[in-house]
Short mmCIF file of C-alpha atoms and ligand atoms in Angstrom, two decimals:
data_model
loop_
_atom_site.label_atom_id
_atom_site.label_comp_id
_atom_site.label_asym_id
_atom_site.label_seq_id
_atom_site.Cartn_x
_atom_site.Cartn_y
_atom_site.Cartn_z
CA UNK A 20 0.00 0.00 0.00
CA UNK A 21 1.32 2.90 -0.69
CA UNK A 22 1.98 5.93 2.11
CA UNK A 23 0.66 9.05 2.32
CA UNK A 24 -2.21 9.48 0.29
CA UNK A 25 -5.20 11.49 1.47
CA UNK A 26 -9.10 10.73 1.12
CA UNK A 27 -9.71 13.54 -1.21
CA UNK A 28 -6.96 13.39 -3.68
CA UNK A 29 -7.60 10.01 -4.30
CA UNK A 30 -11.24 10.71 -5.06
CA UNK A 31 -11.66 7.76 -7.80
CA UNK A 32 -15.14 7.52 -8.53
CA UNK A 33 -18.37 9.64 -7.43
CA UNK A 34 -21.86 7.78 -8.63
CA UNK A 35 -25.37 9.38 -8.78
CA UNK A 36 -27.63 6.47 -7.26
CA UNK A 37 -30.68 6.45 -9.68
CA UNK A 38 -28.88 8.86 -12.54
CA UNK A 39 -25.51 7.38 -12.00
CA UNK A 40 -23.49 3.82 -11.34
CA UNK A 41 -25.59 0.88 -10.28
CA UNK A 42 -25.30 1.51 -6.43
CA UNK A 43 -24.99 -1.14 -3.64
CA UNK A 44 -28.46 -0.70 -3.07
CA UNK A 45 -31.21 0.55 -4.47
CA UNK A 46 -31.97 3.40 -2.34
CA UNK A 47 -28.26 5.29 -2.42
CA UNK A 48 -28.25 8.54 -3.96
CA UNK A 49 -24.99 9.20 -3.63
CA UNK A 50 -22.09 6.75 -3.65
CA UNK A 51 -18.53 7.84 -3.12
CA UNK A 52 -15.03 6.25 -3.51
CA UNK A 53 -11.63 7.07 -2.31
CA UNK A 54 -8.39 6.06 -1.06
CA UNK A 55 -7.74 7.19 3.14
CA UNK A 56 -5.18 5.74 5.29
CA UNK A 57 -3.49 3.50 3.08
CA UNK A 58 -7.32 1.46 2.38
CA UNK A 59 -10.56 2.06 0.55
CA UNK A 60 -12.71 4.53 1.58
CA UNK A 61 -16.96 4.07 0.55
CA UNK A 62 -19.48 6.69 1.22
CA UNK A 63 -23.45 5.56 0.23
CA UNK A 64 -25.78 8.08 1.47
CA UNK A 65 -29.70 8.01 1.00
CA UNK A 66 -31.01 11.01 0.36
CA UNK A 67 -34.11 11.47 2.20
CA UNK A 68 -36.16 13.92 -0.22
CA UNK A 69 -35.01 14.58 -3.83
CA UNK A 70 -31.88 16.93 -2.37
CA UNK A 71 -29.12 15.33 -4.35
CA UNK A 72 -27.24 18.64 -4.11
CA UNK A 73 -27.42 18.54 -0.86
CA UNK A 74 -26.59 14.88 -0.32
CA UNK A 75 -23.71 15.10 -2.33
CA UNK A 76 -22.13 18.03 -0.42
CA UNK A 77 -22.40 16.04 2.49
CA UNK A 78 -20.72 13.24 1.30
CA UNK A 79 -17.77 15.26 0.57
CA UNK A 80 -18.25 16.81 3.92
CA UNK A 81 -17.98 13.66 5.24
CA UNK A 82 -14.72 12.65 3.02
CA UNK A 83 -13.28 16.06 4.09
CA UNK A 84 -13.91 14.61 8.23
CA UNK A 85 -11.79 11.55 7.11
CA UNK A 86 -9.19 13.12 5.38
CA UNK A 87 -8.61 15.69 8.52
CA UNK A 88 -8.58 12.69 10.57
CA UNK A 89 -5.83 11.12 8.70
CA UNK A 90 -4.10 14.71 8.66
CA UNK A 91 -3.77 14.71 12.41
CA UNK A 92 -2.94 10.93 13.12
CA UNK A 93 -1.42 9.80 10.08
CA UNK A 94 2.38 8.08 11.21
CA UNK A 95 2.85 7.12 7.58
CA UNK A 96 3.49 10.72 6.52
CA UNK A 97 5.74 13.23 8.61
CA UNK A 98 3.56 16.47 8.46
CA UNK A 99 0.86 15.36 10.80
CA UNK A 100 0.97 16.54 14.73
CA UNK A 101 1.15 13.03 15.55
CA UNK A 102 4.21 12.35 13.29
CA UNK A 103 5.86 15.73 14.84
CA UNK A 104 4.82 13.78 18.40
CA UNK A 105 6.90 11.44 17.69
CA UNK A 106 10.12 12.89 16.85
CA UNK A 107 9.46 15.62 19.86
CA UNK A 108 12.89 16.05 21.93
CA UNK A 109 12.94 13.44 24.91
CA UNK A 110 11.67 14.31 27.75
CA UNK A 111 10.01 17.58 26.51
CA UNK A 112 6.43 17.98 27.19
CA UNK A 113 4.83 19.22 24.19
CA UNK A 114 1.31 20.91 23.82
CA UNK A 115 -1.60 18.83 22.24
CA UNK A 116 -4.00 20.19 19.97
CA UNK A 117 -7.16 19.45 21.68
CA UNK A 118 -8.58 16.93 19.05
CA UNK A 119 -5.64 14.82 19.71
CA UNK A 120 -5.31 15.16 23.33
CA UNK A 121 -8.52 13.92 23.48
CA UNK A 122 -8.21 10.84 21.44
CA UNK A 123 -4.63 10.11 23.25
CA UNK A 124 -6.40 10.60 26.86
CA UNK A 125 -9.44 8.09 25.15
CA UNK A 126 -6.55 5.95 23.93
CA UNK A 127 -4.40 5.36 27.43
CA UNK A 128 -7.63 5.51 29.14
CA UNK A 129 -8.57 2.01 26.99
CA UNK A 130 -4.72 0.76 27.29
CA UNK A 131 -5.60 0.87 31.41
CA UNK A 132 -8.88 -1.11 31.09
CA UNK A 133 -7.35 -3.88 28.91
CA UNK A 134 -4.13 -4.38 31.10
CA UNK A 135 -2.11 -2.94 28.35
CA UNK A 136 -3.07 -5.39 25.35
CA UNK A 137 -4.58 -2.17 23.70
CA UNK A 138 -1.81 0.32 23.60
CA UNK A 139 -1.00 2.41 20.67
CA UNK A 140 2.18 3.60 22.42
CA UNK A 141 4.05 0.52 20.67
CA UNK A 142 5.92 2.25 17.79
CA UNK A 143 9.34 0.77 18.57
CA UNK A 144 7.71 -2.71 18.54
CA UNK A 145 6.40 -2.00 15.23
CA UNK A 146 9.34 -1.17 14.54
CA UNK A 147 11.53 -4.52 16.08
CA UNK A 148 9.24 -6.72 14.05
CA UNK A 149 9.49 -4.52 10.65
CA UNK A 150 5.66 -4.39 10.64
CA UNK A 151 5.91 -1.71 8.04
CA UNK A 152 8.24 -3.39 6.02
CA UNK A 153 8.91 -6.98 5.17
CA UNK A 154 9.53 -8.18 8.87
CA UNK A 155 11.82 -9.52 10.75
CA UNK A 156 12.63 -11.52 14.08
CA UNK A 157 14.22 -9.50 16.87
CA UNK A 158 17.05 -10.51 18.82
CA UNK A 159 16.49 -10.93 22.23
CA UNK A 160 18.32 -7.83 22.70
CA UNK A 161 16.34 -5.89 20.39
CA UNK A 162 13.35 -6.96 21.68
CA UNK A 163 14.51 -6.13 25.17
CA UNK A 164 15.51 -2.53 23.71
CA UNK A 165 12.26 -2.01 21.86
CA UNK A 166 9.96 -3.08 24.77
CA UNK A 167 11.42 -0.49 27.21
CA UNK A 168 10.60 2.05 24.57
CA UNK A 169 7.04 1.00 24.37
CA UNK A 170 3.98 1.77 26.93
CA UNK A 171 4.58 3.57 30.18
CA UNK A 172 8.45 4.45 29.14
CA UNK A 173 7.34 5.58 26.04
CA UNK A 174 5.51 8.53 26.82
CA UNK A 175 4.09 10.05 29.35
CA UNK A 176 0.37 12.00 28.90
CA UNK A 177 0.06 15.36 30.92
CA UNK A 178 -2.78 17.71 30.87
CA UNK A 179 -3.14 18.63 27.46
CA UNK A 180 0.41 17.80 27.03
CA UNK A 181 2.66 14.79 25.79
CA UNK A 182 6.74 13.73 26.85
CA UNK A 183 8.38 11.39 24.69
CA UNK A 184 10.71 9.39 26.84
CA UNK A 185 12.94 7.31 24.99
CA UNK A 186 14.31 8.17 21.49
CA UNK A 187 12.94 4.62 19.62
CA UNK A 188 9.22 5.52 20.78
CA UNK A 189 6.49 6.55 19.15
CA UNK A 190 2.60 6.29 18.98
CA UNK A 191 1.19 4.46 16.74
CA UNK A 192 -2.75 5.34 15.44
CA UNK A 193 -3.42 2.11 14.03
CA UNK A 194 -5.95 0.65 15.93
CA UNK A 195 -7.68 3.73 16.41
CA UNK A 196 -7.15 5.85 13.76
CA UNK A 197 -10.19 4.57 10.98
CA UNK A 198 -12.21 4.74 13.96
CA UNK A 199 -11.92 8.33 14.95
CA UNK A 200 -12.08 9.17 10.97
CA UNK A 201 -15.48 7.12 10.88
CA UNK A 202 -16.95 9.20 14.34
CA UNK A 203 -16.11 12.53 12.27
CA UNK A 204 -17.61 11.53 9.58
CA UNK A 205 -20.49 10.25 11.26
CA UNK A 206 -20.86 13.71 13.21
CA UNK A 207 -20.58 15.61 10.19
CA UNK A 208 -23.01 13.64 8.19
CA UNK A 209 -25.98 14.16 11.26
CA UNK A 210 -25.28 18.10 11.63
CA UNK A 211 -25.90 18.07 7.91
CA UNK A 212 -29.20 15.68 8.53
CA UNK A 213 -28.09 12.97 6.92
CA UNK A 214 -30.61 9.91 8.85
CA UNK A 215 -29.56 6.92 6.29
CA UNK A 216 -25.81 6.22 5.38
CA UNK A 217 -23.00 3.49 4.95
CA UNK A 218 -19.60 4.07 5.15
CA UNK A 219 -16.62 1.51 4.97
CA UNK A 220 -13.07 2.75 6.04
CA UNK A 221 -10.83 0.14 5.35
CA UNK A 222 -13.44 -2.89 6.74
CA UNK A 223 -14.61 -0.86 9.62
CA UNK A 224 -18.34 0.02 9.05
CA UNK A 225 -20.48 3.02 10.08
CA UNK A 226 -24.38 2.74 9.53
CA UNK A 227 -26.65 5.79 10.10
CA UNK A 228 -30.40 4.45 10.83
CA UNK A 229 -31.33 1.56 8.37
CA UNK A 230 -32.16 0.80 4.73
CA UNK A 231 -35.91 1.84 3.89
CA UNK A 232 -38.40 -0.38 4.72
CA UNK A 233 -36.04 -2.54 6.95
CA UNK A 234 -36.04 -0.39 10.54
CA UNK A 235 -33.63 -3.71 11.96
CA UNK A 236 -31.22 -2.29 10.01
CA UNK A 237 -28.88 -3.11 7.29
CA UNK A 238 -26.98 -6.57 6.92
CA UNK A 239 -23.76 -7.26 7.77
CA UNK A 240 -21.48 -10.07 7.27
CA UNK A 241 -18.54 -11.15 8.88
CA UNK A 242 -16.08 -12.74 6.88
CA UNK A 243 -14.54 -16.25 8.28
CA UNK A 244 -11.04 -15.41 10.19
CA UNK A 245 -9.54 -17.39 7.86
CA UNK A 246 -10.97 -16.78 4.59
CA UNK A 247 -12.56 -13.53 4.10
CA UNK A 248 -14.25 -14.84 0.81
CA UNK A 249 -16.79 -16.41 3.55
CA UNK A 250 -18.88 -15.71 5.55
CA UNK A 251 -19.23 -16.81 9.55
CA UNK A 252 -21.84 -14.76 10.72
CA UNK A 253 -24.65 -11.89 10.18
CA UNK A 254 -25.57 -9.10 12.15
CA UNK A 255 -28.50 -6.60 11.32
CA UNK A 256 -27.14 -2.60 12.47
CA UNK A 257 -28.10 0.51 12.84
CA UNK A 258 -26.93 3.19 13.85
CA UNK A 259 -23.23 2.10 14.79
CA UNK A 260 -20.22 0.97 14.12
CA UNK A 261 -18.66 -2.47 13.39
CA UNK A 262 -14.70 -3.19 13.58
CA UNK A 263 -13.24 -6.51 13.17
CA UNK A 264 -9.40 -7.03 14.18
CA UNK A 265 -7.74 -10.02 13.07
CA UNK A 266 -4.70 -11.63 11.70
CA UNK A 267 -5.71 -12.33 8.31
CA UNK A 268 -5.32 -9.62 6.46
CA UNK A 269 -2.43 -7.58 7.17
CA UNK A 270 0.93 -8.95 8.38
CA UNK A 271 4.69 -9.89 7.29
CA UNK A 272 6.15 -13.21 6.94
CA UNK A 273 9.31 -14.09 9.09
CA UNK A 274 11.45 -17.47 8.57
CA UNK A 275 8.46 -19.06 6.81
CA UNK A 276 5.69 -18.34 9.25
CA UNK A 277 3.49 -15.46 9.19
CA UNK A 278 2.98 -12.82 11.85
CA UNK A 279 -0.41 -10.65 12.18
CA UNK A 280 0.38 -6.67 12.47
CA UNK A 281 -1.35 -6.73 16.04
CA UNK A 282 0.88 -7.00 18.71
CA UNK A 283 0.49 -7.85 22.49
CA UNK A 284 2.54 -4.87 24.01
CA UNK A 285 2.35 -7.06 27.36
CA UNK A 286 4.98 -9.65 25.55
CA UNK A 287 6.37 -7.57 22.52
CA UNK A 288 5.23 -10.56 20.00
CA UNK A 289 2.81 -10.45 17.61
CA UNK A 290 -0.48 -11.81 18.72
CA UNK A 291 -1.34 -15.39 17.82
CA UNK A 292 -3.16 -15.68 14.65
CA UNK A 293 -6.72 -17.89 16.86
CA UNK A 294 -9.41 -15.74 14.80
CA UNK A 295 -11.12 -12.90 14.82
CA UNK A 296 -13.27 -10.28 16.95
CA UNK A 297 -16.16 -8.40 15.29
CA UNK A 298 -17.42 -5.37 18.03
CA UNK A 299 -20.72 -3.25 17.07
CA UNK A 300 -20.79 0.04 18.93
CA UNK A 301 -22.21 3.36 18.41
CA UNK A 302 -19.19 4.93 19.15
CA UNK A 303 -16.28 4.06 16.61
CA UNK A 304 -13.18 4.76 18.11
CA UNK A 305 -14.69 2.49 21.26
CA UNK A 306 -15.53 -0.34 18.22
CA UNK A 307 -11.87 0.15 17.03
CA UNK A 308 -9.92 -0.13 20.07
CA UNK A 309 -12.02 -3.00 21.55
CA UNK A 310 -11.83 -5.00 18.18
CA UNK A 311 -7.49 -5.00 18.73
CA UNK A 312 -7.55 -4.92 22.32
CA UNK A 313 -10.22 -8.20 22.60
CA UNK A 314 -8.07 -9.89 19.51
CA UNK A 315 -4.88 -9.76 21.72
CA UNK A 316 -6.76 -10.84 24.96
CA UNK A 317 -7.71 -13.63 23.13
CA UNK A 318 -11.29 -15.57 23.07
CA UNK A 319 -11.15 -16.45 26.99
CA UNK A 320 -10.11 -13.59 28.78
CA UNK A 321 -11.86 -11.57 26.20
CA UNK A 322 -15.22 -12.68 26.25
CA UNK A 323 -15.00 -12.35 29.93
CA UNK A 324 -14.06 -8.82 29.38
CA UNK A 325 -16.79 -8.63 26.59
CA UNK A 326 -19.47 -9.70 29.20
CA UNK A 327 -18.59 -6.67 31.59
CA UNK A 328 -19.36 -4.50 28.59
CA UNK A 329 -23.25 -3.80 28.07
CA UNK A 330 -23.39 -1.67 25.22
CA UNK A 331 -20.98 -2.86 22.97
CA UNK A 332 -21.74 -6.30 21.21
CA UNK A 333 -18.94 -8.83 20.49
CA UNK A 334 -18.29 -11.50 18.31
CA UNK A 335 -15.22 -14.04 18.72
CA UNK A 336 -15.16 -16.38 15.84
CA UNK A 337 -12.18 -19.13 16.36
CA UNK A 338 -10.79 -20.85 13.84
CA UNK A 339 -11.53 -24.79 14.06
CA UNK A 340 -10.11 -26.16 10.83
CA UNK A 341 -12.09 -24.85 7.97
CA UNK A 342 -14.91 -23.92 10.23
CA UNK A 343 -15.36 -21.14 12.58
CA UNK A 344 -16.99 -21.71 16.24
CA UNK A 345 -18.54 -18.53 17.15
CA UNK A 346 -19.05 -16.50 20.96
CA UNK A 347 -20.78 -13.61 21.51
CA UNK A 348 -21.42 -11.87 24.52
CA UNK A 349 -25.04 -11.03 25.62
CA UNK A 350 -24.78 -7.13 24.38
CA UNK A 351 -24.75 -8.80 20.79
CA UNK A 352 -28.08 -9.92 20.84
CA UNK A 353 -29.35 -6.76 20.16
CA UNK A 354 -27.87 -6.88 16.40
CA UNK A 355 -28.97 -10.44 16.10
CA UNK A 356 -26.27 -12.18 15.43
CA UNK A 357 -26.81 -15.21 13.34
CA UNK A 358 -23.54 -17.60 12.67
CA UNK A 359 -24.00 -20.51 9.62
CA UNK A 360 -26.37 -17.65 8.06
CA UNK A 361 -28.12 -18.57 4.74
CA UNK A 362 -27.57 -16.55 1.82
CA UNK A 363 -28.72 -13.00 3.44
CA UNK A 364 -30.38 -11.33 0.35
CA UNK A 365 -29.75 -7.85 1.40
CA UNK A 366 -26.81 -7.65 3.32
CA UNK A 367 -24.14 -5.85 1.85
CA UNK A 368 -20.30 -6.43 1.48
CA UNK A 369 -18.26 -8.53 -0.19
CA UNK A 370 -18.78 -12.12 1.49
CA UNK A 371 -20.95 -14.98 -0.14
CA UNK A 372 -21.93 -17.39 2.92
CA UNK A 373 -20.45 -20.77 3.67
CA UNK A 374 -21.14 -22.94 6.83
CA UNK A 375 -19.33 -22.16 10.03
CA UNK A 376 -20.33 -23.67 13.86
CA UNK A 377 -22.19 -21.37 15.91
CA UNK A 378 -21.58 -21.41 19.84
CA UNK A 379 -24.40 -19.66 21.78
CA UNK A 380 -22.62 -17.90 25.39
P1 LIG B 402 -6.46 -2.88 14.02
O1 LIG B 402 -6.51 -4.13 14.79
O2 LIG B 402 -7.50 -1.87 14.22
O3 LIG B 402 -5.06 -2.12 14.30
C1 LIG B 402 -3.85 -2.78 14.14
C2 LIG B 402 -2.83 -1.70 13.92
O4 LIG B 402 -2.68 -0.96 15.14
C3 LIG B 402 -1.49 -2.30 13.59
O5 LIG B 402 -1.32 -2.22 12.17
C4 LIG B 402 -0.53 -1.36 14.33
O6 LIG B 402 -0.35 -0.22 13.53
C5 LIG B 402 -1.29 -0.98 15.56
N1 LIG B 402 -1.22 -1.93 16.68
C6 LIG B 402 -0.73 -3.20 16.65
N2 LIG B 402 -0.91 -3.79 17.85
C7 LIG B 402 -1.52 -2.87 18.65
C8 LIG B 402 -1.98 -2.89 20.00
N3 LIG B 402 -1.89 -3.98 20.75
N4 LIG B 402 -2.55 -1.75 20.50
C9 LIG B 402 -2.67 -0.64 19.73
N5 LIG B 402 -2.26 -0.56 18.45
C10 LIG B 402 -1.70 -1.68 17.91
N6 LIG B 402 -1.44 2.02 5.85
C11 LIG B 402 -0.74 2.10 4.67
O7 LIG B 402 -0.35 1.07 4.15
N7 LIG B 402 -0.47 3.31 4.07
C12 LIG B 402 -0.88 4.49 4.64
O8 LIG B 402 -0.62 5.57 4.09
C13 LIG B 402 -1.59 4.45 5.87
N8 LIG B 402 -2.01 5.60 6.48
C14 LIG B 402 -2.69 5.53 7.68
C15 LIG B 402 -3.09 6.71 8.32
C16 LIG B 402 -3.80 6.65 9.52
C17 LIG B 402 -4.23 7.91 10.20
C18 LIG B 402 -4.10 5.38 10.09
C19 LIG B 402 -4.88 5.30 11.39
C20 LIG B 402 -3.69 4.20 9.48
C21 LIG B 402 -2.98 4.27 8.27
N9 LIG B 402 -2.55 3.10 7.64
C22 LIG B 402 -1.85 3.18 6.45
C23 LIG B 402 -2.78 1.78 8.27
C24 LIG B 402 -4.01 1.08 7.72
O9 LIG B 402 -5.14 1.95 7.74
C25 LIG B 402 -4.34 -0.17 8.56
O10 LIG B 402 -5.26 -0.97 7.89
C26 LIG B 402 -4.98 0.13 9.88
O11 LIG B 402 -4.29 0.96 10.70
C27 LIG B 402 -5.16 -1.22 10.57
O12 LIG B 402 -6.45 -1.24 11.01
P2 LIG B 402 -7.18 -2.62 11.29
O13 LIG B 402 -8.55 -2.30 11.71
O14 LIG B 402 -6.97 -3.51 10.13
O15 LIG B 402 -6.32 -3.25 12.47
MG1 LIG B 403 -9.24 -1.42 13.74
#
């Protein structure tokens, strides 16, 4: 993939719904394409009287949200606050603009509640495994060396300010970057009255109310860890957000095996590859962080985490084999999860369905 790029310069297609390119579905007005943070970017509003003017301004309101995002967070590029974060002097507290000292105090305020296996403050083990590159195995050494540049020696959060402790650390918006870009689009696209939207950053999904005629919501399917060309379960959503973590799709290969890009900060290794986690919640970044954080805790510890959660719906899916056993916790039942679903005719993405073995809690 390559770095840098920004939602609205990579602008690749824009579709009129009834005038224009067959949409997804039937009711978009106005479908959008781009390129943001290094994945595909796809906007589907429905415009809820005839106002395509008006719907179509708001969809490049809403690509304008994700491209500022990326402009703040973006640690592929070196002109981004973030980026300047992380090449501050050591030991230098530097001032925070306020949307990022927000999303950092969010961030460290999750990396407490999970024990540290969500914690975007692991730059330097990106960096010991060559995540961004074509990977490698640390020495013991190096390991050693990047793991006291990671978490609590890595930086240090005051009030409205950040210190960079060690010269190999840096923060890393990964895990929580697609999801603060989908929450500003999402805020955008209500102040403008949008009520009925889909947007898909990268695999994580934001849904504004539902399709017409459906008030469940829209369909959703979640791909099999293992082989995203299937499909392990359905959910119906609206009005949320839905972020899977996983190690399928992103990752290097070292000495023959393959490592997953998330890492468990508490051991410095990439997390074992056991499945996936699917999390619905209305809030995004909270959807983003708990997909990564749940994936490293793993489907035991998680799911007891999961259970203390009442809002936010979660979906473990371990691999068995060529078959999937599923575990959700009881928040989930609200977007009624169904695992082994038949062909769903109108849910949307980019899975056909095969079997998988569902696992009630
Ligand atoms: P998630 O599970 O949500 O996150 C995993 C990512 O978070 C890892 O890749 C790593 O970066 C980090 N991470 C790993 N372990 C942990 C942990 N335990 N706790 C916290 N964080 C962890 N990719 C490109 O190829 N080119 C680009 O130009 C580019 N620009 C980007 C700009 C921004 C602002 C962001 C946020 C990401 C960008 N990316 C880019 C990365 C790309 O979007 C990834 O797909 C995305 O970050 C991974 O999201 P995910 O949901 O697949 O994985
Ligand atoms: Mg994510």
């Amino acid at each position: 993939m390559e770095a840098g790029s920004s939602a609205a310069a990579a602008l690749v297609a824009m579709a009129l719904g009834a005038a224009g390119a067959a949409p997804l579905t039937a009711q978009a007005s106005v479908v959008r394409e781009g390129y943001a943070m290094g994945t595909a970017l796809r906007i589907e509003l429905v415009a809820e009287d005839d106002s395509r003017p008006r719907t179509l301004a708001a969809s490049e309101a809403a690509l304008h949200a994700v491209e500022r995002t990326e402009a703040l967070l973006s640690t592929w590029r070196n002109d981004t606050p973030l980026a300047r974060l992380n090449r501050a002097p050591i030991g230098v507290p530097q001032a925070l603009p306020t949307d990022l000292a927000t999303l950092l105090e969010t961030a460290l305020d999750w990396s407490r509640r999970t024990g540290g296996a969500f914690d975007p403050r692991v730059g330097a083990l990106v960096d010991a495994w060559d995540l961004r590159g074509t990977g490698r195995a640390p020495t013991l050494e190096a390991l050693g060396r990047a793991r006291a540049a990671a978490g609590d020696a890595a930086f240090t959060l005051g009030h409205g300010t950040l210190a960079r402790l060690h010269p190999d650390a840096w923060i890393d918006a990964g895990a929580f970057g697609k999801g603060a870009a989908l929450a500003a689009a999402a805020d955008t696209l209500r102040a403008l009255g949008v009520t009925r939207a889909w947007m898909d950053l990268g695999g994580q999904l934001l849904v504004l109310g539902a399709p017409a005629g459906d008030p469940a919501g829209w369909g959703v399917r979640v791909a099999h860890p293992s082989d995203r060309t299937r499909t392990a379960a359905h959910l119906r959503v609206r009005d949320a957000s839905v972020a899977t973590s996983g190690a399928s799709e992103r990752g290097v290969e070292v000495d023959g095996a393959r490592l997953g890009h998330i890492l468990d900060p508490r051991t410095g290794a990439p997390a074992p590859a056991w499945g996936s986690v699917t999390v619905v919640d209305a809030d995004p970044v909270r959807a983003d962080v708990l997909a990564t954080a749940l994936f490293v805790l793993g489907p035991e510890a998680g799911l007891a985490l999961a259970r203390t959660l009442p809002d936010t719906g979660v979906l473990f899916l371990v691999t068995r084999g060529r078959d999937a056993e599923a575990r959700w916790n009881p928040a989930l039942e609200r977007w009624r999860p169904a695992v082994n679903p038949a062909e769903p005719v109108d849910s949307r993405s980019t899975l056909p369905s095969t079997p998988s073995v569902g696992r009630l809690p």
